[in-house]
Short mmCIF file of C-alpha atoms in Angstrom, two decimals:
data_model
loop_
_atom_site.label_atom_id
_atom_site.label_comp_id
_atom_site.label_asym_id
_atom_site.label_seq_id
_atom_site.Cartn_x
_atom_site.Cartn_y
_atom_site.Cartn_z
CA UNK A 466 0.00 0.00 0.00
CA UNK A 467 1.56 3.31 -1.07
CA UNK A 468 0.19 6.54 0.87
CA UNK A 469 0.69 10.01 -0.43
CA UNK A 470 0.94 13.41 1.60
CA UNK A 471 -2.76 14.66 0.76
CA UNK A 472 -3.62 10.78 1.90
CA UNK A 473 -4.48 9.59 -1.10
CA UNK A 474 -3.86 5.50 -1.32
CA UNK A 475 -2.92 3.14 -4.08
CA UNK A 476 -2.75 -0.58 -3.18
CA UNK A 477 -2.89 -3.19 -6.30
CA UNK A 478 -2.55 -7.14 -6.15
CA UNK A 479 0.49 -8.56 -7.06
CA UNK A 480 -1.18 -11.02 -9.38
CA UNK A 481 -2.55 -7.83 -11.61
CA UNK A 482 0.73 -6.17 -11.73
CA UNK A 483 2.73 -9.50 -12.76
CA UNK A 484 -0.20 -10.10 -15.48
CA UNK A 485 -0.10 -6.26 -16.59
CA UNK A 486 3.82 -5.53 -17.03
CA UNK A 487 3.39 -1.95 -18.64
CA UNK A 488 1.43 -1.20 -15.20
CA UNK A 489 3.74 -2.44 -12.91
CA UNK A 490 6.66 -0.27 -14.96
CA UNK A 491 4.69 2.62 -14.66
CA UNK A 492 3.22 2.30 -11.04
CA UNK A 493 7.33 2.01 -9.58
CA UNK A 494 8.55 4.55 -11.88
CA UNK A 495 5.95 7.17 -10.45
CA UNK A 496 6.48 5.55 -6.88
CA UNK A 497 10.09 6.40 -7.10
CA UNK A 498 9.55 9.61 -8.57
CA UNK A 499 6.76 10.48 -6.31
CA UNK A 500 9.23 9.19 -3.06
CA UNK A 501 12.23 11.40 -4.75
CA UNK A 502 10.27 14.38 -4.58
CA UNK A 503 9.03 13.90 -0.71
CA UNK A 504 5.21 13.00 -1.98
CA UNK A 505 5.23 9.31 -1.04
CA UNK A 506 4.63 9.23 3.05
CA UNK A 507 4.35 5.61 3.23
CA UNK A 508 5.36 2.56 1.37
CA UNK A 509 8.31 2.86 0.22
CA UNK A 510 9.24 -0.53 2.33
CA UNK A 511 6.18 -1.94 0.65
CA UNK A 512 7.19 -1.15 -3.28
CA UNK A 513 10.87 -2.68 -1.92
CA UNK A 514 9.28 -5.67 -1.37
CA UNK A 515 6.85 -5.58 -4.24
CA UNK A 516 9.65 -5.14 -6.63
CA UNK A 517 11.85 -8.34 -5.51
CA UNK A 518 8.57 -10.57 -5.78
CA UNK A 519 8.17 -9.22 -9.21
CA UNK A 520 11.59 -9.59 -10.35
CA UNK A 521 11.60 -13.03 -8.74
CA UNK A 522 8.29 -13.76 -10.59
CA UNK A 523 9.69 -12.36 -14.05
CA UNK A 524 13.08 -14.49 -13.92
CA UNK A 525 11.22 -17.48 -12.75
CA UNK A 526 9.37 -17.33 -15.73
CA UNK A 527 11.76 -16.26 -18.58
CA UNK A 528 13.62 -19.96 -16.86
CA UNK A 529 10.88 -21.84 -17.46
CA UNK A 530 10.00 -20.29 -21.20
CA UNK A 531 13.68 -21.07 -21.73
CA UNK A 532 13.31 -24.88 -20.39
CA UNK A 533 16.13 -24.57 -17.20
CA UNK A 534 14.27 -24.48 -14.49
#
């Protein structure tokens, strides 16, 4: 769950991020961007996290595609 300073909240399912790629590049980029610029108040922790499951996910699968898992 990502929190900004005027409270606003963004929380998404792994499984929709890892099945929408383009959204899960955009959604960090801005998370970054918006925690660069002081925005983000909480969940920084959270998109830490969220990015090693989906970089575990992605290899995991571009092993099996390739046949050495």
């Amino acid at each position: 769950m990502l929190t900004d300073t005027e409270g606003g909240v963004a929380r998404v399912e792994l499984r929709v991020l890892l099945a929408n790629p383009p959204l899960w590049v955009l959604l960090e980029a801005d998370a970054r961007a918006s925690d660069e610029n002081g925005t983000l108040r909480d969940g920084v922790r959270d998109l830490d996290r969220l990015t090693r499951r989906v970089e575990t996910a992605t290899a995991h699968s571009v092993f099996t595609i390739s046949g050495l898992h």
